[in-house]
Amino acid sequence: QVQLVESGGGLVQAGGSLRLSCAASGRTFSNYFMGWFRQAPGKEREFVASIRWSGSSSSYADSVKGRFTISRANAKNTVYLQMNSLKPEDTAVYYCAAKPFVTSDIENEYPYWGQGTQVTVSS
């Protein structure tokens, strides 16, 4: 059974940084893409970034390009989201997700999800 557990959220001032972690377990992820999504209050969940578990292919939403970096540590079965220059509009619950074979920025194409971690950016 696939399990994704996020951590690292919290409260930070605008301009600050946070690093989110997603610990993955339950299967081999070599043919998987790992994604980060976020959902702000009153808004739909949106794509943030994704990375191929094997290799360096990654993609980002325009709103976070140049500020966020997705990476993975295969030996630890962990995916990270380094968030720099945070803005109040980055406030949301951040979710880790996994899907096989092909990357996607579409929420419904990811079958596996974590429980989410809250990120709050104060102005």
JSON list of C-alpha atoms in Angstrom, two decimals:
[
{"chain": "A", "resi": 1, "resn": "GLN", "atom": "CA", "xyz": [0.00, 0.00, 0.00]},
{"chain": "A", "resi": 2, "resn": "VAL", "atom": "CA", "xyz": [1.44, 3.33, -1.08]},
{"chain": "A", "resi": 3, "resn": "GLN", "atom": "CA", "xyz": [1.87, 5.84, 1.70]},
{"chain": "A", "resi": 4, "resn": "LEU", "atom": "CA", "xyz": [2.97, 9.46, 1.32]},
{"chain": "A", "resi": 5, "resn": "VAL", "atom": "CA", "xyz": [3.68, 11.51, 4.42]},
{"chain": "A", "resi": 6, "resn": "GLU", "atom": "CA", "xyz": [4.40, 15.23, 4.19]},
{"chain": "A", "resi": 7, "resn": "SER", "atom": "CA", "xyz": [6.23, 17.29, 6.77]},
{"chain": "A", "resi": 8, "resn": "GLY", "atom": "CA", "xyz": [7.98, 20.63, 7.12]},
{"chain": "A", "resi": 9, "resn": "GLY", "atom": "CA", "xyz": [5.08, 23.05, 6.94]},
{"chain": "A", "resi": 10, "resn": "GLY", "atom": "CA", "xyz": [4.70, 25.97, 9.30]},
{"chain": "A", "resi": 11, "resn": "LEU", "atom": "CA", "xyz": [4.43, 29.72, 9.71]},
{"chain": "A", "resi": 12, "resn": "VAL", "atom": "CA", "xyz": [6.98, 31.95, 8.00]},
{"chain": "A", "resi": 13, "resn": "GLN", "atom": "CA", "xyz": [7.25, 35.64, 7.19]},
{"chain": "A", "resi": 14, "resn": "ALA", "atom": "CA", "xyz": [7.08, 36.89, 3.64]},
{"chain": "A", "resi": 15, "resn": "GLY", "atom": "CA", "xyz": [10.45, 36.55, 1.97]},
{"chain": "A", "resi": 16, "resn": "GLY", "atom": "CA", "xyz": [11.37, 33.55, 4.09]},
{"chain": "A", "resi": 17, "resn": "SER", "atom": "CA", "xyz": [11.98, 29.93, 3.18]},
{"chain": "A", "resi": 18, "resn": "LEU", "atom": "CA", "xyz": [10.65, 26.49, 4.05]},
{"chain": "A", "resi": 19, "resn": "ARG", "atom": "CA", "xyz": [11.50, 23.00, 2.90]},
{"chain": "A", "resi": 20, "resn": "LEU", "atom": "CA", "xyz": [8.74, 20.44, 2.65]},
{"chain": "A", "resi": 21, "resn": "SER", "atom": "CA", "xyz": [9.46, 16.72, 2.69]},
{"chain": "A", "resi": 22, "resn": "CYS", "atom": "CA", "xyz": [7.42, 13.81, 1.39]},
{"chain": "A", "resi": 23, "resn": "ALA", "atom": "CA", "xyz": [8.37, 10.36, 2.64]},
{"chain": "A", "resi": 24, "resn": "ALA", "atom": "CA", "xyz": [7.15, 7.66, 0.25]},
{"chain": "A", "resi": 25, "resn": "SER", "atom": "CA", "xyz": [6.71, 3.97, 1.03]},
{"chain": "A", "resi": 26, "resn": "GLY", "atom": "CA", "xyz": [4.82, 0.89, -0.04]},
{"chain": "A", "resi": 27, "resn": "ARG", "atom": "CA", "xyz": [6.26, 0.17, -3.46]},
{"chain": "A", "resi": 28, "resn": "THR", "atom": "CA", "xyz": [9.12, 0.84, -5.86]},
{"chain": "A", "resi": 29, "resn": "PHE", "atom": "CA", "xyz": [8.77, 4.31, -7.35]},
{"chain": "A", "resi": 30, "resn": "SER", "atom": "CA", "xyz": [11.31, 4.03, -10.14]},
{"chain": "A", "resi": 31, "resn": "ASN", "atom": "CA", "xyz": [8.66, 4.52, -12.87]},
{"chain": "A", "resi": 32, "resn": "TYR", "atom": "CA", "xyz": [6.76, 7.19, -11.00]},
{"chain": "A", "resi": 33, "resn": "PHE", "atom": "CA", "xyz": [6.45, 10.94, -11.07]},
{"chain": "A", "resi": 34, "resn": "MET", "atom": "CA", "xyz": [6.10, 12.75, -7.77]},
{"chain": "A", "resi": 35, "resn": "GLY", "atom": "CA", "xyz": [4.11, 15.95, -7.60]},
{"chain": "A", "resi": 36, "resn": "TRP", "atom": "CA", "xyz": [3.39, 18.75, -5.19]},
{"chain": "A", "resi": 37, "resn": "PHE", "atom": "CA", "xyz": [0.01, 20.44, -5.23]},
{"chain": "A", "resi": 38, "resn": "ARG", "atom": "CA", "xyz": [-1.49, 23.10, -2.99]},
{"chain": "A", "resi": 39, "resn": "GLN", "atom": "CA", "xyz": [-4.93, 24.25, -1.95]},
{"chain": "A", "resi": 40, "resn": "ALA", "atom": "CA", "xyz": [-5.58, 27.70, -0.55]},
{"chain": "A", "resi": 41, "resn": "PRO", "atom": "CA", "xyz": [-8.73, 28.48, 1.43]},
{"chain": "A", "resi": 42, "resn": "GLY", "atom": "CA", "xyz": [-11.73, 28.79, -0.87]},
{"chain": "A", "resi": 43, "resn": "LYS", "atom": "CA", "xyz": [-9.75, 27.75, -3.94]},
{"chain": "A", "resi": 44, "resn": "GLU", "atom": "CA", "xyz": [-9.28, 24.60, -5.96]},
{"chain": "A", "resi": 45, "resn": "ARG", "atom": "CA", "xyz": [-6.19, 22.47, -5.52]},
{"chain": "A", "resi": 46, "resn": "GLU", "atom": "CA", "xyz": [-3.49, 23.49, -8.01]},
{"chain": "A", "resi": 47, "resn": "PHE", "atom": "CA", "xyz": [-0.30, 22.02, -9.39]},
{"chain": "A", "resi": 48, "resn": "VAL", "atom": "CA", "xyz": [2.98, 23.31, -8.00]},
{"chain": "A", "resi": 49, "resn": "ALA", "atom": "CA", "xyz": [5.78, 21.05, -9.27]},
{"chain": "A", "resi": 50, "resn": "SER", "atom": "CA", "xyz": [6.64, 17.52, -10.31]},
{"chain": "A", "resi": 51, "resn": "ILE", "atom": "CA", "xyz": [9.74, 15.42, -10.71]},
{"chain": "A", "resi": 52, "resn": "ARG", "atom": "CA", "xyz": [10.58, 12.07, -12.21]},
{"chain": "A", "resi": 53, "resn": "TRP", "atom": "CA", "xyz": [11.67, 9.60, -9.55]},
{"chain": "A", "resi": 54, "resn": "SER", "atom": "CA", "xyz": [14.44, 8.29, -11.81]},
{"chain": "A", "resi": 55, "resn": "GLY", "atom": "CA", "xyz": [16.20, 11.10, -13.63]},
{"chain": "A", "resi": 56, "resn": "SER", "atom": "CA", "xyz": [16.16, 14.88, -13.47]},
{"chain": "A", "resi": 57, "resn": "SER", "atom": "CA", "xyz": [13.04, 15.79, -15.40]},
{"chain": "A", "resi": 58, "resn": "SER", "atom": "CA", "xyz": [10.97, 18.35, -13.49]},
{"chain": "A", "resi": 59, "resn": "SER", "atom": "CA", "xyz": [8.28, 20.92, -14.15]},
{"chain": "A", "resi": 60, "resn": "TYR", "atom": "CA", "xyz": [6.84, 23.90, -12.29]},
{"chain": "A", "resi": 61, "resn": "ALA", "atom": "CA", "xyz": [3.80, 26.10, -12.23]},
{"chain": "A", "resi": 62, "resn": "ASP", "atom": "CA", "xyz": [4.54, 29.58, -13.55]},
{"chain": "A", "resi": 63, "resn": "SER", "atom": "CA", "xyz": [3.63, 31.08, -10.18]},
{"chain": "A", "resi": 64, "resn": "VAL", "atom": "CA", "xyz": [6.54, 29.34, -8.43]},
{"chain": "A", "resi": 65, "resn": "LYS", "atom": "CA", "xyz": [9.23, 29.19, -11.12]},
{"chain": "A", "resi": 66, "resn": "GLY", "atom": "CA", "xyz": [12.49, 30.63, -9.89]},
{"chain": "A", "resi": 67, "resn": "ARG", "atom": "CA", "xyz": [11.37, 30.46, -6.24]},
{"chain": "A", "resi": 68, "resn": "PHE", "atom": "CA", "xyz": [10.59, 26.77, -5.61]},
{"chain": "A", "resi": 69, "resn": "THR", "atom": "CA", "xyz": [12.78, 23.76, -6.32]},
{"chain": "A", "resi": 70, "resn": "ILE", "atom": "CA", "xyz": [11.65, 20.14, -6.32]},
{"chain": "A", "resi": 71, "resn": "SER", "atom": "CA", "xyz": [14.21, 17.42, -5.69]},
{"chain": "A", "resi": 72, "resn": "ARG", "atom": "CA", "xyz": [14.40, 13.86, -4.45]},
{"chain": "A", "resi": 73, "resn": "ALA", "atom": "CA", "xyz": [16.69, 11.64, -2.41]},
{"chain": "A", "resi": 74, "resn": "ASN", "atom": "CA", "xyz": [16.15, 8.17, -3.80]},
{"chain": "A", "resi": 75, "resn": "ALA", "atom": "CA", "xyz": [18.08, 6.45, -1.02]},
{"chain": "A", "resi": 76, "resn": "LYS", "atom": "CA", "xyz": [15.69, 8.00, 1.51]},
{"chain": "A", "resi": 77, "resn": "ASN", "atom": "CA", "xyz": [12.57, 7.55, -0.64]},
{"chain": "A", "resi": 78, "resn": "THR", "atom": "CA", "xyz": [11.90, 11.23, -0.06]},
{"chain": "A", "resi": 79, "resn": "VAL", "atom": "CA", "xyz": [10.88, 14.12, -2.27]},
{"chain": "A", "resi": 80, "resn": "TYR", "atom": "CA", "xyz": [11.50, 17.72, -1.24]},
{"chain": "A", "resi": 81, "resn": "LEU", "atom": "CA", "xyz": [10.06, 21.09, -2.12]},
{"chain": "A", "resi": 82, "resn": "GLN", "atom": "CA", "xyz": [12.40, 23.95, -1.29]},
{"chain": "A", "resi": 83, "resn": "MET", "atom": "CA", "xyz": [10.38, 27.16, -1.16]},
{"chain": "A", "resi": 84, "resn": "ASN", "atom": "CA", "xyz": [12.22, 30.47, -1.18]},
{"chain": "A", "resi": 85, "resn": "SER", "atom": "CA", "xyz": [11.05, 34.09, -1.38]},
{"chain": "A", "resi": 86, "resn": "LEU", "atom": "CA", "xyz": [7.70, 33.05, 0.00]},
{"chain": "A", "resi": 87, "resn": "LYS", "atom": "CA", "xyz": [4.70, 35.31, -0.51]},
{"chain": "A", "resi": 88, "resn": "PRO", "atom": "CA", "xyz": [1.40, 35.53, 1.40]},
{"chain": "A", "resi": 89, "resn": "GLU", "atom": "CA", "xyz": [-0.31, 34.08, -1.68]},
{"chain": "A", "resi": 90, "resn": "ASP", "atom": "CA", "xyz": [1.72, 30.88, -1.20]},
{"chain": "A", "resi": 91, "resn": "THR", "atom": "CA", "xyz": [-0.34, 30.19, 1.92]},
{"chain": "A", "resi": 92, "resn": "ALA", "atom": "CA", "xyz": [-2.05, 26.83, 1.43]},
{"chain": "A", "resi": 93, "resn": "VAL", "atom": "CA", "xyz": [-2.14, 23.21, 2.40]},
{"chain": "A", "resi": 94, "resn": "TYR", "atom": "CA", "xyz": [0.58, 21.49, 0.39]},
{"chain": "A", "resi": 95, "resn": "TYR", "atom": "CA", "xyz": [0.06, 17.92, -0.78]},
{"chain": "A", "resi": 96, "resn": "CYS", "atom": "CA", "xyz": [2.46, 15.33, -2.10]},
{"chain": "A", "resi": 97, "resn": "ALA", "atom": "CA", "xyz": [1.15, 13.03, -4.83]},
{"chain": "A", "resi": 98, "resn": "ALA", "atom": "CA", "xyz": [2.41, 10.16, -6.98]},
{"chain": "A", "resi": 99, "resn": "LYS", "atom": "CA", "xyz": [1.50, 8.79, -10.38]},
{"chain": "A", "resi": 100, "resn": "PRO", "atom": "CA", "xyz": [3.09, 6.23, -12.70]},
{"chain": "A", "resi": 101, "resn": "PHE", "atom": "CA", "xyz": [4.86, 6.61, -16.05]},
{"chain": "A", "resi": 102, "resn": "VAL", "atom": "CA", "xyz": [4.00, 10.11, -17.29]},
{"chain": "A", "resi": 103, "resn": "THR", "atom": "CA", "xyz": [4.22, 13.49, -15.63]},
{"chain": "A", "resi": 104, "resn": "SER", "atom": "CA", "xyz": [1.10, 15.59, -15.28]},
{"chain": "A", "resi": 105, "resn": "ASP", "atom": "CA", "xyz": [-0.15, 18.82, -13.75]},
{"chain": "A", "resi": 106, "resn": "ILE", "atom": "CA", "xyz": [-3.69, 17.45, -13.50]},
{"chain": "A", "resi": 107, "resn": "GLU", "atom": "CA", "xyz": [-4.84, 16.57, -10.02]},
{"chain": "A", "resi": 108, "resn": "ASN", "atom": "CA", "xyz": [-7.18, 13.76, -11.06]},
{"chain": "A", "resi": 109, "resn": "GLU", "atom": "CA", "xyz": [-4.39, 11.84, -12.77]},
{"chain": "A", "resi": 110, "resn": "TYR", "atom": "CA", "xyz": [-2.57, 11.23, -9.49]},
{"chain": "A", "resi": 111, "resn": "PRO", "atom": "CA", "xyz": [-3.86, 8.11, -7.70]},
{"chain": "A", "resi": 112, "resn": "TYR", "atom": "CA", "xyz": [-1.81, 8.48, -4.52]},
{"chain": "A", "resi": 113, "resn": "TRP", "atom": "CA", "xyz": [-1.90, 11.40, -2.08]},
{"chain": "A", "resi": 114, "resn": "GLY", "atom": "CA", "xyz": [-0.53, 12.42, 1.27]},
{"chain": "A", "resi": 115, "resn": "GLN", "atom": "CA", "xyz": [-2.52, 14.08, 4.02]},
{"chain": "A", "resi": 116, "resn": "GLY", "atom": "CA", "xyz": [-1.10, 17.55, 3.44]},
{"chain": "A", "resi": 117, "resn": "THR", "atom": "CA", "xyz": [0.94, 20.04, 5.45]},
{"chain": "A", "resi": 118, "resn": "GLN", "atom": "CA", "xyz": [-0.06, 23.63, 6.18]},
{"chain": "A", "resi": 119, "resn": "VAL", "atom": "CA", "xyz": [2.14, 26.50, 5.00]},
{"chain": "A", "resi": 120, "resn": "THR", "atom": "CA", "xyz": [1.24, 29.97, 6.21]},
{"chain": "A", "resi": 121, "resn": "VAL", "atom": "CA", "xyz": [3.11, 33.04, 4.99]},
{"chain": "A", "resi": 122, "resn": "SER", "atom": "CA", "xyz": [2.51, 36.24, 6.95]},
{"chain": "A", "resi": 123, "resn": "SER", "atom": "CA", "xyz": [2.90, 39.68, 5.43]}
]
